[in-house]
Coordinates of C-alpha atoms in Angstrom, one line a residue:
M1 CA 0.0 0.0 0.0
N2 CA 1.3 3.4 -0.9
C3 CA 0.1 6.0 1.7
L4 CA 0.8 9.7 1.0
F5 CA 0.0 12.6 3.3
R6 CA 0.0 16.3 2.7
K7 CA 0.3 18.5 5.8
R8 CA -2.1 21.4 6.0
G9 CA -1.6 23.1 9.4
T10 CA -2.0 20.4 11.9
D11 CA -4.3 18.2 9.7
F12 CA -3.3 15.5 7.3
V13 CA -5.3 15.0 4.1
M14 CA -5.1 11.5 2.5
E15 CA -4.5 11.3 -1.2
N16 CA -4.9 8.5 -3.8
R17 CA -7.8 7.0 -1.9
M18 CA -8.5 4.5 -4.7
K19 CA -5.5 2.7 -3.4
Y20 CA -7.3 1.9 -0.2
K21 CA -9.5 -1.3 -0.1
I22 CA -12.3 -1.3 2.4
L23 CA -14.4 -4.4 3.4
V24 CA -18.0 -3.9 4.6
V25 CA -19.5 -6.9 6.4
D26 CA -23.2 -6.8 7.3
D27 CA -26.0 -9.3 6.7
E28 CA -28.4 -6.6 5.7
R29 CA -27.9 -5.9 2.0
N30 CA -29.3 -2.4 2.1
I31 CA -26.8 -1.4 4.8
C32 CA -24.0 -2.9 2.8
F33 CA -25.1 -0.9 -0.3
T34 CA -25.5 2.3 1.6
L35 CA -22.1 2.1 3.3
K36 CA -20.4 1.1 0.1
R37 CA -21.9 4.2 -1.7
F38 CA -20.8 6.5 1.1
L39 CA -17.3 5.3 0.9
E40 CA -17.0 5.1 -2.9
D41 CA -18.2 8.7 -3.1
E42 CA -15.0 9.5 -1.2
G43 CA -12.8 7.6 -3.7
Y44 CA -12.3 4.3 -1.7
K45 CA -12.4 0.9 -3.4
V46 CA -15.1 -1.1 -1.5
F47 CA -16.0 -4.8 -1.2
V48 CA -19.0 -6.1 0.6
A49 CA -19.7 -9.4 2.4
E50 CA -23.2 -10.4 3.6
G51 CA -22.0 -12.6 6.4
Y52 CA -19.1 -14.1 8.4
W53 CA -18.2 -16.9 5.9
D54 CA -18.6 -14.6 2.9
A55 CA -16.1 -12.3 4.6
M56 CA -13.7 -15.2 5.4
D57 CA -13.7 -16.1 1.7
L58 CA -12.8 -12.6 0.7
L59 CA -10.0 -12.5 3.3
A60 CA -8.6 -15.7 1.9
D61 CA -7.9 -13.9 -1.4
Q62 CA -6.8 -10.4 -0.3
V63 CA -6.2 -8.3 2.8
P64 CA -8.2 -5.1 3.0
D65 CA -6.8 -1.9 4.5
L66 CA -9.9 -1.4 6.7
V67 CA -12.9 -3.5 7.8
F68 CA -16.4 -2.3 8.9
A69 CA -18.2 -5.3 10.5
D70 CA -21.6 -5.6 12.2
I71 CA -21.2 -7.3 15.6
M72 CA -24.3 -9.5 15.0
L73 CA -24.3 -11.6 11.8
V74 CA -26.6 -14.4 10.8
D75 CA -23.8 -17.0 10.5
G76 CA -21.3 -15.7 13.1
S77 CA -20.3 -12.4 14.7
G78 CA -18.1 -9.4 14.0
M79 CA -16.1 -10.3 17.1
D80 CA -15.2 -13.7 15.6
L81 CA -14.1 -11.9 12.4
L82 CA -12.0 -9.5 14.5
N83 CA -10.3 -12.4 16.3
E84 CA -9.5 -14.1 13.0
I85 CA -8.0 -10.9 11.6
N86 CA -5.9 -10.5 14.8
R87 CA -4.8 -14.2 14.6
K88 CA -3.5 -13.8 11.1
K89 CA -1.7 -10.6 12.1
F90 CA -3.2 -8.5 9.4
N91 CA -2.4 -4.8 9.8
C92 CA -6.0 -4.0 9.2
P93 CA -8.0 -1.8 11.5
V94 CA -11.5 -3.2 12.3
V95 CA -14.4 -0.9 13.1
M96 CA -17.4 -2.6 14.8
I97 CA -21.0 -1.6 13.9
T98 CA -23.7 -2.3 16.5
G99 CA -27.4 -1.8 16.6
V100 CA -27.6 -1.7 20.4
P101 CA -24.6 0.3 21.5
T102 CA -23.6 0.1 25.2
I103 CA -20.5 0.9 27.2
Q104 CA -20.0 -2.8 27.7
T105 CA -20.2 -3.6 24.0
A106 CA -17.8 -0.8 23.1
A107 CA -15.3 -1.8 25.9
E108 CA -15.4 -5.4 24.8
A109 CA -14.8 -4.5 21.2
V110 CA -11.8 -2.3 22.0
R111 CA -10.4 -4.9 24.4
L112 CA -10.4 -7.4 21.7
G113 CA -8.5 -5.1 19.3
A114 CA -11.2 -3.1 17.5
F115 CA -10.1 0.3 16.3
D116 CA -13.4 2.0 17.0
Y117 CA -17.2 1.3 16.8
L118 CA -20.2 3.0 15.2
S119 CA -23.8 2.7 16.2
K120 CA -26.7 2.2 13.8
P121 CA -28.0 4.0 11.9
V122 CA -24.5 4.9 10.6
R123 CA -24.3 8.6 9.5
Q124 CA -22.2 9.4 6.5
K125 CA -20.0 12.0 8.1
D126 CA -19.3 9.6 11.1
L127 CA -18.4 6.8 8.6
I128 CA -16.0 9.0 6.6
R129 CA -14.4 10.5 9.7
V130 CA -13.7 7.1 11.2
A131 CA -12.5 5.7 7.9
A132 CA -10.0 8.5 7.5
T133 CA -8.8 8.2 11.1
A134 CA -8.4 4.5 10.9
L135 CA -6.4 4.6 7.6
K136 CA -4.2 7.3 9.0
H137 CA -3.5 5.1 12.0
K138 CA -2.8 2.2 9.7
A139 CA -0.3 4.3 7.8
V140 CA 1.5 5.4 11.0
V141 CA 1.7 1.8 12.2
E142 CA 3.1 0.7 8.9
E143 CA 5.7 3.5 8.8
K144 CA 6.7 2.6 12.3
E145 CA 7.1 -1.1 11.4
R146 CA 9.0 -0.1 8.3
L147 CA 11.4 2.0 10.3
Q148 CA 11.8 -0.7 12.9
T149 CA 12.5 -3.2 10.2
N150 CA 15.1 -0.9 8.7
L151 CA 16.7 -0.2 12.0
K152 CA 16.9 -3.9 12.8
A153 CA 18.5 -4.5 9.5
I154 CA 21.0 -1.7 10.1
F155 CA 21.5 -2.9 13.7
K156 CA 22.2 -6.4 12.5
S157 CA 24.6 -5.4 9.7
V158 CA 26.8 -2.9 11.6
Q159 CA 30.1 -4.5 12.5
D160 CA 30.5 -2.4 15.7
G161 CA 28.9 -3.8 18.8
I162 CA 25.8 -1.8 19.9
I163 CA 24.1 -2.1 23.3
T164 CA 21.2 0.2 24.3
I165 CA 20.1 0.5 27.9
D166 CA 17.4 2.4 29.8
R167 CA 18.1 4.6 32.9
Q168 CA 18.0 1.6 35.2
F169 CA 20.7 -0.1 33.1
N170 CA 18.3 -2.7 31.7
V171 CA 19.4 -3.8 28.2
I172 CA 16.9 -2.7 25.6
E173 CA 18.7 -4.0 22.6
I174 CA 22.0 -5.7 21.6
N175 CA 23.2 -6.5 18.1
Q176 CA 25.0 -9.6 16.9
A177 CA 28.4 -7.8 16.8
A178 CA 28.1 -6.9 20.5
Q179 CA 27.0 -10.5 21.4
K180 CA 30.1 -11.8 19.6
L181 CA 32.5 -9.2 21.1
C182 CA 31.2 -9.4 24.6
G183 CA 30.3 -13.1 24.8
L184 CA 26.6 -12.2 25.5
T185 CA 23.3 -13.6 24.2
R186 CA 20.0 -11.9 23.7
E187 CA 18.2 -14.5 25.8
T188 CA 20.4 -13.8 28.9
T189 CA 20.8 -10.1 28.4
L190 CA 17.6 -8.4 27.1
G191 CA 15.5 -6.8 29.9
R192 CA 18.2 -7.5 32.4
S193 CA 20.5 -5.0 34.2
L194 CA 23.9 -4.7 32.6
E195 CA 25.1 -3.4 35.9
S196 CA 24.3 -6.8 37.6
R197 CA 26.7 -8.7 35.3
T198 CA 29.6 -10.1 37.3
E199 CA 32.0 -10.6 34.4
S200 CA 35.1 -8.4 35.0
H201 CA 35.5 -7.5 31.4
C202 CA 32.1 -5.6 31.5
E203 CA 33.3 -3.2 34.1
H204 CA 34.9 -0.6 31.7
C205 CA 31.7 -0.5 29.6
I206 CA 29.5 -0.1 32.7
N207 CA 31.7 2.7 34.2
L208 CA 31.6 4.6 30.8
L209 CA 27.8 4.2 30.7
K210 CA 27.4 5.4 34.3
K211 CA 29.5 8.4 33.5
T212 CA 27.4 9.2 30.4
I213 CA 24.1 8.9 32.3
E214 CA 25.4 11.0 35.2
Q215 CA 26.8 13.7 33.0
K216 CA 24.1 13.4 30.3
S217 CA 26.9 13.9 27.7
P218 CA 28.9 11.6 25.4
N219 CA 32.0 9.9 26.7
W220 CA 34.6 7.7 24.9
T221 CA 37.9 5.9 25.3
R222 CA 40.3 5.6 22.4
L223 CA 41.6 2.1 23.2
Q224 CA 40.7 -0.3 26.0
T225 CA 42.0 -3.8 26.7
C226 CA 39.2 -6.3 26.9
R227 CA 40.1 -9.6 28.5
R228 CA 37.0 -11.6 27.7
N229 CA 39.0 -14.2 25.8
T230 CA 42.0 -15.6 27.6
S231 CA 43.4 -17.1 24.4
F232 CA 44.0 -13.6 22.8
E233 CA 43.8 -10.0 23.8
Q234 CA 41.1 -7.8 22.4
M235 CA 41.6 -4.0 22.0
V236 CA 38.4 -2.0 21.7
S237 CA 37.3 1.6 21.5
L238 CA 34.2 2.6 23.4
K239 CA 31.8 5.4 22.9
A240 CA 28.7 6.0 25.1
T241 CA 26.0 8.5 24.1
P242 CA 22.9 9.6 26.1
L243 CA 19.5 8.8 24.7
I244 CA 17.3 11.9 24.9
N245 CA 13.5 11.5 24.2
N246 CA 11.2 14.0 22.5
A247 CA 10.5 15.7 25.8
G248 CA 14.2 16.4 26.3
S249 CA 14.5 13.9 29.1
L250 CA 17.2 11.3 29.5
S251 CA 15.8 7.8 28.7
G252 CA 19.0 5.8 28.6
A253 CA 22.2 5.4 26.7
V254 CA 23.8 3.6 23.8
L255 CA 27.2 2.0 23.9
V256 CA 29.2 1.4 20.7
I257 CA 32.1 -1.0 20.9
R258 CA 34.6 -1.1 18.0
D259 CA 37.1 -4.0 17.7
E260 CA 40.5 -2.4 17.1
T261 CA 42.6 -5.6 17.7
R262 CA 43.8 -6.1 14.2
L263 CA 44.5 -2.4 13.6
V264 CA 46.5 -2.0 16.8
A265 CA 48.5 -5.2 16.0
L266 CA 49.3 -3.8 12.5
E267 CA 50.3 -0.4 13.9
K268 CA 52.4 -2.0 16.5
N269 CA 54.2 -4.2 14.0
L270 CA 54.8 -1.1 11.8
K271 CA 55.7 1.0 14.8
E272 CA 53.1 3.6 13.6
R273 CA 50.7 3.8 16.4
S274 CA 49.3 7.3 16.4
A275 CA 47.5 6.9 19.7
F276 CA 47.7 4.6 22.7
Y277 CA 44.7 4.8 25.1
N278 CA 44.5 8.6 25.6
I279 CA 48.1 9.3 24.7
V280 CA 48.6 10.9 21.2
G281 CA 51.7 10.8 19.1
K282 CA 53.5 8.6 16.5
S283 CA 57.1 9.8 16.8
E284 CA 59.8 7.3 17.5
K285 CA 60.1 8.5 21.1
M286 CA 56.3 7.9 21.7
Q287 CA 56.5 4.5 20.0
N288 CA 59.2 3.5 22.5
I289 CA 56.9 4.6 25.4
Y290 CA 54.1 2.5 23.9
T291 CA 56.4 -0.5 23.7
S292 CA 57.5 0.0 27.4
I293 CA 53.8 0.1 28.5
D294 CA 53.1 -3.1 26.5
N295 CA 56.0 -4.9 28.1
L296 CA 54.6 -4.1 31.6
A297 CA 51.1 -5.4 30.8
D298 CA 51.5 -8.7 32.7
V299 CA 53.6 -7.7 35.7
R300 CA 53.0 -5.7 38.8
T301 CA 56.4 -4.0 38.7
T302 CA 56.7 -0.6 40.3
V303 CA 57.1 2.1 37.6
L304 CA 58.6 5.6 37.9
V305 CA 57.2 8.0 35.3
T306 CA 59.4 11.1 34.8
G307 CA 59.1 14.2 32.6
E308 CA 58.6 17.9 32.7
S309 CA 55.3 19.4 33.8
G310 CA 52.6 19.1 31.2
T311 CA 54.1 16.1 29.3
G312 CA 51.3 13.7 30.1
K313 CA 52.7 11.7 33.0
E314 CA 49.2 11.0 34.4
L315 CA 48.1 9.7 31.0
V316 CA 51.0 7.2 31.0
G317 CA 50.0 6.1 34.4
E318 CA 46.5 5.5 33.3
A319 CA 47.7 3.6 30.2
L320 CA 49.9 1.4 32.4
H321 CA 46.8 0.5 34.4
Y322 CA 44.3 0.0 31.6
R323 CA 46.8 -2.0 29.5
S324 CA 47.5 -4.4 32.4
V325 CA 45.9 -7.7 33.3
F326 CA 44.3 -6.1 36.3
S327 CA 42.7 -3.3 34.4
E328 CA 39.3 -4.2 35.8
K329 CA 40.5 -3.4 39.3
P330 CA 40.6 0.1 40.7
L331 CA 42.9 2.9 39.5
I332 CA 43.4 5.4 42.4
K333 CA 45.1 8.7 41.8
V334 CA 46.7 10.8 44.5
N335 CA 48.5 14.1 44.0
C336 CA 51.0 14.1 46.8
G337 CA 51.9 17.7 46.2
T338 CA 48.5 19.1 46.9
I339 CA 47.8 17.4 50.2
A340 CA 49.2 18.7 53.5
E341 CA 51.7 16.4 55.3
N342 CA 49.5 15.9 58.3
L343 CA 46.7 14.7 56.0
L344 CA 48.6 12.7 53.4
E345 CA 49.3 9.8 55.7
S346 CA 45.6 9.4 56.6
E347 CA 44.7 9.9 52.9
L348 CA 47.0 7.1 51.8
F349 CA 46.7 4.6 54.7
G350 CA 43.4 5.6 56.4
H351 CA 42.8 6.1 60.1
V352 CA 40.7 4.8 63.0
K353 CA 38.1 6.8 64.8
G354 CA 39.6 9.1 67.5
S355 CA 43.2 8.8 66.2
F356 CA 43.5 12.6 65.9
S357 CA 41.3 15.6 66.2
G358 CA 38.6 15.5 63.6
A359 CA 38.8 11.7 63.1
I360 CA 35.1 11.1 64.0
T361 CA 34.8 7.9 62.0
D362 CA 37.1 5.2 60.6
R363 CA 38.5 5.9 57.2
T364 CA 39.7 3.5 54.5
G365 CA 43.0 4.7 52.9
R366 CA 43.7 5.0 49.1
F367 CA 46.1 2.0 49.2
Q368 CA 43.4 -0.2 50.6
V369 CA 40.8 1.0 48.0
A370 CA 43.4 0.3 45.2
N371 CA 44.0 -3.3 46.4
G372 CA 44.3 -5.5 43.4
G373 CA 44.8 -2.6 41.0
T374 CA 47.0 0.5 40.7
I375 CA 47.8 3.5 42.7
L376 CA 49.2 6.5 40.9
L377 CA 51.2 8.8 43.2
D378 CA 51.8 12.0 41.3
E379 CA 54.5 14.5 42.5
I380 CA 56.2 11.8 44.5
G381 CA 59.3 14.0 44.8
D382 CA 57.4 16.4 47.1
I383 CA 56.7 14.0 50.0
T384 CA 58.4 14.4 53.4
P385 CA 61.0 12.1 54.8
K386 CA 58.4 10.6 57.2
M387 CA 56.1 9.7 54.3
Q388 CA 59.1 8.4 52.3
L389 CA 59.8 5.9 55.1
A390 CA 56.1 4.8 55.2
L391 CA 56.0 4.3 51.5
L392 CA 59.2 2.3 51.6
R393 CA 57.6 -0.1 54.0
V394 CA 54.6 -0.6 51.7
L395 CA 57.0 -1.4 48.8
Q396 CA 59.1 -3.8 50.8
E397 CA 56.5 -5.6 52.9
K398 CA 53.2 -5.0 50.9
E399 CA 51.5 -3.8 54.1
F400 CA 50.8 -0.7 56.1
E401 CA 49.0 0.4 59.3
R402 CA 46.2 2.9 59.5
V403 CA 46.8 6.0 61.6
G404 CA 46.0 5.2 65.2
S405 CA 46.1 1.4 64.6
S406 CA 48.8 -1.2 65.1
T407 CA 47.1 -3.8 63.0
P408 CA 48.9 -4.3 59.7
I409 CA 46.8 -4.4 56.5
K410 CA 48.1 -6.5 53.5
V411 CA 47.7 -5.1 50.0
D412 CA 48.6 -6.2 46.5
V413 CA 48.8 -3.1 44.5
R414 CA 51.0 -1.7 41.7
I415 CA 52.6 1.6 42.5
V416 CA 53.1 4.1 39.6
A417 CA 55.0 7.1 40.8
A418 CA 55.3 10.3 38.8
T419 CA 57.5 13.4 39.2
N420 CA 58.9 16.3 37.2
L421 CA 62.0 16.4 39.5
D422 CA 65.3 14.7 38.9
L423 CA 65.1 12.3 41.8
L424 CA 68.7 11.3 41.5
K425 CA 69.7 14.9 42.1
E426 CA 67.2 15.0 45.0
V427 CA 69.0 11.9 46.5
E428 CA 72.4 13.5 46.1
A429 CA 71.0 16.7 47.8
G430 CA 69.7 14.6 50.7
R431 CA 66.1 15.4 50.1
F432 CA 65.0 12.0 48.9
R433 CA 65.8 8.6 50.3
Q434 CA 68.2 6.6 48.1
D435 CA 66.6 3.2 49.1
L436 CA 63.1 4.5 48.2
Y437 CA 64.4 5.9 44.9
Y438 CA 65.8 2.5 43.8
R439 CA 62.6 0.8 44.9
L440 CA 60.6 3.2 42.8
Q441 CA 62.9 3.1 39.8
V442 CA 62.6 -0.6 39.0
V443 CA 61.4 0.6 35.6
E444 CA 61.6 4.2 34.6
I445 CA 59.6 5.7 31.7
T446 CA 60.8 9.2 30.7
I447 CA 58.4 11.3 28.7
P448 CA 60.1 13.7 26.3
P449 CA 59.2 17.4 26.3
L450 CA 57.1 18.5 23.3
R451 CA 60.0 20.4 21.8
E452 CA 61.8 17.1 21.3
H453 CA 59.0 15.5 19.3
K454 CA 57.4 18.4 17.5
E455 CA 56.5 16.0 14.6
D456 CA 53.6 15.0 16.9
I457 CA 52.1 18.5 17.0
P458 CA 49.8 18.0 13.9
L459 CA 48.3 14.9 15.6
L460 CA 47.9 16.7 18.9
V461 CA 46.3 19.7 17.2
E462 CA 43.8 17.4 15.4
H463 CA 43.1 15.6 18.7
F464 CA 42.4 18.9 20.6
L465 CA 40.4 20.3 17.7
N466 CA 38.1 17.3 17.8
H467 CA 37.8 17.5 21.6
F468 CA 37.0 21.2 21.8
N469 CA 34.7 21.2 18.7
K470 CA 32.5 18.6 20.5
E471 CA 32.7 20.4 23.8
M472 CA 31.9 23.8 22.4
N473 CA 29.6 22.7 19.5
K474 CA 31.9 24.2 16.9
N475 CA 33.2 23.1 13.5
I476 CA 36.7 24.4 13.2
L477 CA 38.5 22.4 10.5
N478 CA 42.2 23.2 10.9
I479 CA 44.9 25.8 11.8
S480 CA 46.4 28.1 9.2
Q481 CA 50.0 27.6 7.8
A482 CA 51.1 30.7 9.8
V483 CA 49.8 29.1 13.0
K484 CA 51.6 25.8 12.1
D485 CA 54.8 27.8 11.7
I486 CA 54.3 29.4 15.1
F487 CA 53.7 26.0 16.7
F488 CA 56.8 24.5 15.2
R489 CA 59.0 27.5 16.3
H490 CA 57.5 27.8 19.8
N491 CA 59.5 26.4 22.7
W492 CA 56.5 24.9 24.5
A493 CA 57.8 25.3 28.0
G494 CA 54.4 24.0 29.3
N495 CA 54.5 21.1 26.9
I496 CA 51.3 19.3 25.8
R497 CA 49.3 21.0 28.6
E498 CA 50.3 24.4 27.2
L499 CA 49.4 23.3 23.6
K500 CA 46.0 22.1 24.9
N501 CA 45.4 25.5 26.6
V502 CA 46.4 27.4 23.5
M503 CA 44.0 25.3 21.4
E504 CA 41.2 25.8 23.8
H505 CA 41.7 29.6 23.7
S506 CA 42.0 29.6 19.9
V507 CA 38.8 27.6 19.5
I508 CA 36.9 30.0 21.8
F509 CA 38.0 33.1 19.8
C510 CA 37.9 31.6 16.3
P511 CA 34.7 32.7 14.6
G512 CA 35.3 30.8 11.4
S513 CA 36.6 27.3 10.3
I514 CA 40.4 28.1 10.3
I515 CA 42.5 29.2 13.3
H516 CA 44.7 32.2 12.4
P517 CA 47.5 33.9 14.5
E518 CA 45.1 36.6 15.8
H519 CA 43.1 33.8 17.5
L520 CA 46.1 32.6 19.6
P521 CA 46.9 33.8 23.1
S522 CA 48.9 37.0 23.0
R523 CA 51.9 35.4 24.7
V524 CA 52.3 32.9 21.9
A525 CA 51.5 35.3 19.0
D526 CA 53.8 38.0 20.5
F527 CA 56.6 35.5 20.9
F528 CA 56.3 34.5 17.3
Q529 CA 56.1 38.1 16.1
N530 CA 59.4 38.9 17.9
S531 CA 60.9 35.7 16.6
R532 CA 59.9 36.5 13.0
Q533 CA 61.3 40.0 13.3
E534 CA 64.7 38.6 14.4
I535 CA 64.6 36.0 11.6
Q536 CA 63.9 38.7 9.0
K537 CA 66.6 41.0 10.3
R538 CA 69.1 38.2 10.1
E539 CA 68.0 37.3 6.5
I540 CA 68.5 41.0 5.4
I541 CA 72.0 41.2 7.0
D542 CA 73.0 37.9 5.4
A543 CA 71.9 39.1 1.9
L544 CA 73.6 42.5 2.3
E545 CA 76.9 40.8 3.4
K546 CA 76.6 38.3 0.6
F547 CA 76.6 41.1 -2.0
R548 CA 79.0 43.4 -0.1
W549 CA 76.1 45.8 0.8
N550 CA 74.9 46.2 -2.8
K551 CA 71.3 47.0 -1.9
T552 CA 69.9 46.4 -5.4
K553 CA 71.3 42.8 -5.5
A554 CA 70.3 42.2 -1.9
A555 CA 66.8 43.3 -2.6
D556 CA 66.6 40.9 -5.6
E557 CA 67.9 38.1 -3.4
L558 CA 65.2 38.8 -0.8
G559 CA 62.4 39.1 -3.4
M560 CA 61.6 42.7 -2.5
S561 CA 61.9 46.2 -4.1
R562 CA 64.8 48.5 -3.3
Q563 CA 62.4 50.9 -1.7
N564 CA 61.0 48.2 0.5
L565 CA 64.5 47.1 1.5
Y566 CA 65.2 50.7 2.7
R567 CA 62.1 50.7 4.8
K568 CA 63.2 47.4 6.4
L569 CA 66.7 48.7 7.1
K570 CA 65.2 51.6 9.0
E571 CA 62.6 49.4 10.7
H572 CA 65.3 47.0 12.0
N573 CA 67.9 49.7 12.6
I574 CA 70.4 48.1 10.3
D575 CA 73.4 50.1 9.0
K576 CA 76.7 49.2 7.6

């Protein structure tokens, strides 16, 4: 059936009515004739049946778009006909006609699936109105079924795993790719809470969905180790997006899981990985860091991450955890430099009630929370000698005591320590324990400053553009060549963190699709302007000296007019 609607204000007018077939069933011939004439005057194609079995014969040959049936027939009933249409699952609205209308009759007809009912004598305007409404309803149902069929086909054919959940984390739908990737089945998953699953490999997906529902915004992870299969290691990318209904309310979320295993293996073999978890860069120095993290995946070795401020030490710590075999266990981060000495011990090891002023309840320390997983101790070089000794005990004996308690607590946790200090110099200066330094420095990963791998700047720029475009709902495509020149000449004392801040500032102030120098923070643009002036001055002096201060030849060499050269000599205060 081809159903076309033309919208006029809030009303829909049906066209091509001859394409609709309507069956009228009544054992009174004159009523059949009257209803047929009313409907044919409106352009509908009408068939009549003078009883239940006559109607059944017609239904055996073709399915009408709409049925009007008298409830009381000489050889059956309209209700029996309705039941038969429902049993055969015809998308065919049925309107019951009754000579003795009552609330009970109407309620029973609707309960059994009738679209509506009309009482005798049937008035022409009521008949036409109900016919139009019923056929519109049929068209809406068919369109919905068509969309659902198409969505199911798309859902089935997509190679990425897709799982949709409601606000209570109950699974609404799961496609075949997700079943294969996650080792789930529709029978054991649909309608059940994803949060209740005990498989450890589900934890990353659940946490990402929780974050998305709490924040009501999309979240994603570039790469994530999935250890569902013990025979091989899967690498997946995850993206969770909130589902917002027509009223603007959160109704759930959808999780997309992309299998990146083969791509990661290929990039690893070619040493061309452009990203590793949330770390971005494909330079040789970054490839070496990725390899080091890979090598530490199956061991609980303590790792010291060093590098200047802003190089991404915390991201390396996160990658060490999520790449490891205990990635489903907690990752706990502590910035030792921001917590006062008298609170740091309690923060790390916990305390018992009454152990000091303000300790009104027992507290579990970060080490205990991280048991089985990873604790990331940032700015480790700033801790006091007392805390250095306490940390040394944890590393040596795998146990600690809560403040105010003498009962040792055993933990199995990997320590990842990070610092921007040269700990060896701190040891030589007597500010850091030598024995603790060597305990921490079992494996050291040193992150290079950005000025030493500037070839990664284009990738980082693309990464930050994508991030801030989504965050600020913008569509900035790239940076100009002048900005590229600035970025490659800039020293980046603040490293990747500085580049991120510069990109955020630029995206905010860029009104178009390309970032130009005027959109950069003044400190970066001014630095470049001064640098460019110095470069130009040096180029002019070199050209003049090359031609023994012959200004005509020097101007030709520089690609400028003699008059312009004189202006530049005055501007840069250059004389022989």
